[in-house]
Amino acid sequence: MKPLLQTKKKMEPNQDLLHLGFLNVLKGLGLDTEEPHYKRTADRCARTWYNELCIGLTKPPPKITVFPTDRDEMVMLRGIPIRSLCAHHLLPFVGTATIAYIPGKGKLLGLSKLSRIANWYARRPQVQEELTSQIADAVAHYAVSEDEQQKGGVGVIIRARHMCMELRGVEHPADMVTSAVRGVFLTKPEARAEFLELNNNG
């Protein structure tokens, strides 16, 4: 299991191609790209997608700081903002994530690193199910031992609203909830129950 795996890409991201693509979108809609409101729209969109919305593809992964510990109790961070793009319609989905782990390798992750991991994986087109698993696998690299005893565990829950469902199609607002568990959260029901209880009531 490798941490912070890059998404497989057929080619490297290219801001100039993004600009051209957005320019063609405007023209495809019959808009005058020389009109003052639209004159720099393609450039703004290209910069926004390249430098903000898709930094999980255009920027290197965050550096992860760990600290030695002898703890074997759960650490949980709730309310982590999730802002991503649906791979099918390129419309946003937004919500929050809960990440919990039990140290199994004698290491504590820097608290902000959980948010950074979630944000880096979220900032790219994808589906919520994959995002949840990617975050769980990345944290598990630092938290779950790979020996026969398999100490430590990771649990991730994401709740998000999808604009591809609210703005088109059925046009209904609803929350999608996905979860992924690794290590003892998967193999020990009592650990999983504690994780779910803290997420719901803590």
Coordinates of C-alpha atoms in Angstrom, one line a residue:
M1 CA 0.0 0.0 0.0
K2 CA 1.5 3.3 -1.1
P3 CA 0.6 6.7 0.4
L4 CA -1.0 9.5 -1.6
L5 CA -1.2 7.7 -4.9
Q6 CA -1.4 9.9 -8.0
T7 CA -4.4 9.4 -10.2
K8 CA -3.4 7.8 -13.5
K9 CA -3.4 10.4 -16.2
K10 CA -3.2 9.9 -20.0
M11 CA -1.3 13.2 -20.3
E12 CA 0.0 16.0 -18.0
P13 CA -2.5 18.8 -17.1
N14 CA -2.2 21.7 -19.4
Q15 CA -3.6 25.1 -18.5
D16 CA -3.5 26.3 -22.2
L17 CA -5.7 23.4 -23.2
L18 CA -8.1 24.2 -20.4
H19 CA -8.3 27.8 -21.7
L20 CA -9.0 26.6 -25.2
G21 CA -11.6 24.2 -23.9
F22 CA -13.5 26.8 -21.9
L23 CA -13.3 29.2 -24.9
N24 CA -15.0 26.5 -27.0
V25 CA -17.7 26.0 -24.4
L26 CA -18.6 29.7 -24.5
K27 CA -18.6 29.6 -28.3
G28 CA -20.7 26.4 -28.2
L29 CA -23.3 28.2 -26.2
G30 CA -23.4 31.0 -28.8
L31 CA -21.9 33.6 -26.5
D32 CA -19.8 36.5 -27.7
T33 CA -16.3 35.9 -26.2
E34 CA -15.4 39.6 -26.9
E35 CA -18.3 40.9 -24.8
P36 CA -16.8 42.5 -21.6
H37 CA -18.4 39.9 -19.2
Y38 CA -17.0 37.0 -21.2
K39 CA -13.8 38.3 -22.5
R40 CA -11.6 36.8 -19.7
T41 CA -14.0 34.1 -18.6
A42 CA -12.0 31.3 -20.3
D43 CA -8.8 32.5 -18.7
R44 CA -10.4 32.7 -15.3
C45 CA -11.9 29.3 -15.6
A46 CA -8.7 27.7 -16.7
R47 CA -6.7 29.2 -13.8
T48 CA -9.4 28.2 -11.3
W49 CA -9.5 24.6 -12.5
Y50 CA -5.7 24.3 -12.7
N51 CA -4.8 26.1 -9.5
E52 CA -7.7 25.4 -7.2
L53 CA -10.4 22.9 -8.3
C54 CA -8.0 20.2 -9.5
I55 CA -4.8 20.6 -7.5
G56 CA -4.9 16.9 -6.8
L57 CA -3.9 16.5 -10.4
T58 CA -1.7 19.6 -10.9
K59 CA 0.2 19.9 -7.6
P60 CA 2.4 17.4 -5.7
P61 CA 0.9 15.6 -2.6
P62 CA 1.3 17.2 0.8
K63 CA 4.2 16.3 3.0
I64 CA 3.0 14.2 5.9
T65 CA 4.5 14.8 9.3
V66 CA 4.3 12.0 11.9
F67 CA 5.3 11.8 15.5
P68 CA 6.3 8.8 17.7
T69 CA 3.7 7.5 20.1
D70 CA 2.8 4.5 22.2
R71 CA -0.9 5.3 22.0
D72 CA -3.4 2.8 20.7
E73 CA -6.6 4.8 21.1
M74 CA -8.7 6.4 18.5
V75 CA -8.0 9.8 17.0
M76 CA -10.9 11.5 15.1
L77 CA -11.3 14.6 13.1
R78 CA -14.8 15.6 12.0
G79 CA -16.3 18.3 9.8
I80 CA -13.4 18.3 7.3
P81 CA -14.6 20.3 4.2
I82 CA -14.9 18.3 1.0
R83 CA -15.1 20.1 -2.3
S84 CA -14.8 17.9 -5.4
L85 CA -16.1 17.4 -9.0
C86 CA -18.3 14.6 -10.2
A87 CA -16.4 12.7 -12.9
H88 CA -19.5 12.1 -14.9
H89 CA -20.8 15.7 -15.3
L90 CA -17.9 17.8 -14.0
L91 CA -20.3 19.5 -11.5
P92 CA -19.3 20.0 -7.9
F93 CA -20.1 17.8 -4.9
V94 CA -19.6 19.4 -1.5
G95 CA -19.8 18.1 2.0
T96 CA -17.8 17.0 5.0
A97 CA -15.6 14.1 6.0
T98 CA -14.9 12.3 9.2
I99 CA -11.5 10.6 9.5
A100 CA -10.5 8.4 12.4
Y101 CA -7.6 6.2 13.1
I102 CA -6.0 4.0 15.7
P103 CA -2.2 4.2 15.6
G104 CA -0.8 0.8 14.7
K105 CA 2.8 1.7 13.7
G106 CA 3.8 3.8 16.7
K107 CA 3.1 7.0 14.8
L108 CA 0.7 9.9 15.2
L109 CA -0.1 12.0 12.1
G110 CA 0.0 15.8 12.4
L111 CA -3.6 16.9 12.9
S112 CA -3.8 19.1 9.9
K113 CA -2.4 16.3 7.7
L114 CA -5.8 14.5 7.8
S115 CA -7.4 17.6 6.3
R116 CA -4.6 18.0 3.8
I117 CA -4.9 14.4 2.7
A118 CA -8.7 14.7 2.2
N119 CA -8.4 18.0 0.3
W120 CA -5.6 16.7 -2.0
Y121 CA -7.6 13.7 -3.0
A122 CA -10.9 15.7 -3.3
R123 CA -9.5 18.3 -5.7
R124 CA -10.0 16.3 -8.9
P125 CA -12.8 14.9 -11.0
Q126 CA -13.9 11.5 -9.5
V127 CA -16.7 9.7 -7.7
Q128 CA -17.4 9.9 -4.0
E129 CA -17.0 6.2 -3.5
E130 CA -13.4 6.3 -4.8
L131 CA -12.5 9.4 -2.9
T132 CA -13.6 7.8 0.4
S133 CA -11.4 4.7 -0.3
Q134 CA -8.4 6.8 -1.4
I135 CA -8.4 8.8 1.8
A136 CA -8.7 5.6 3.9
D137 CA -5.8 3.9 2.1
A138 CA -3.6 6.9 2.4
V139 CA -4.1 7.3 6.2
A140 CA -3.8 3.5 6.6
H141 CA -0.3 3.6 5.1
Y142 CA 0.7 5.5 8.3
A143 CA -1.6 3.9 10.8
V144 CA -2.1 0.3 10.0
S145 CA 0.7 -2.3 10.4
E146 CA 1.0 -4.8 7.7
D147 CA 2.2 -7.8 9.8
E148 CA 0.0 -10.7 10.7
Q149 CA -1.3 -9.0 13.9
Q150 CA -2.4 -5.9 11.7
K151 CA -2.5 -3.4 14.5
G152 CA -4.3 0.0 14.0
G153 CA -7.2 1.0 11.9
V154 CA -8.8 3.7 9.8
G155 CA -12.4 4.8 9.2
V156 CA -13.6 7.5 6.8
I157 CA -17.2 8.7 6.3
I158 CA -18.1 11.4 3.7
R159 CA -21.5 13.0 3.5
A160 CA -21.9 15.2 0.4
R161 CA -24.5 16.9 -1.8
H162 CA -24.1 16.5 -5.6
M163 CA -24.9 19.3 -8.0
C164 CA -25.3 16.7 -10.8
M165 CA -28.4 15.5 -8.9
E166 CA -29.6 18.9 -7.7
L167 CA -29.2 21.0 -10.9
R168 CA -30.1 18.4 -13.5
G169 CA -31.8 15.1 -13.9
V170 CA -34.1 14.4 -10.9
E171 CA -33.3 17.9 -9.5
H172 CA -33.6 16.8 -5.9
P173 CA -31.3 17.9 -3.0
A174 CA -30.1 14.9 -1.0
D175 CA -27.0 13.8 0.9
M176 CA -24.9 10.9 -0.3
V177 CA -23.0 9.0 2.5
T178 CA -20.1 6.7 1.8
S179 CA -17.7 5.0 4.2
A180 CA -14.5 3.0 4.1
V181 CA -12.8 1.1 6.9
R182 CA -9.4 -0.5 7.2
G183 CA -7.5 -2.6 9.8
V184 CA -9.2 -3.2 13.1
F185 CA -12.2 -1.1 12.1
L186 CA -12.8 -3.8 9.5
T187 CA -12.0 -6.8 11.6
K188 CA -13.2 -5.9 15.1
P189 CA -16.9 -5.0 15.4
E190 CA -16.3 -3.2 18.8
A191 CA -13.8 -0.8 17.2
R192 CA -16.1 -0.1 14.3
A193 CA -19.0 0.5 16.7
E194 CA -16.9 3.0 18.6
F195 CA -16.0 4.8 15.4
L196 CA -19.6 5.1 14.3
E197 CA -20.8 6.2 17.8
L198 CA -18.3 8.9 18.0
N199 CA -19.0 10.1 14.5
N200 CA -22.8 10.3 15.2
N201 CA -22.8 11.4 18.8
G202 CA -19.4 12.7 19.9

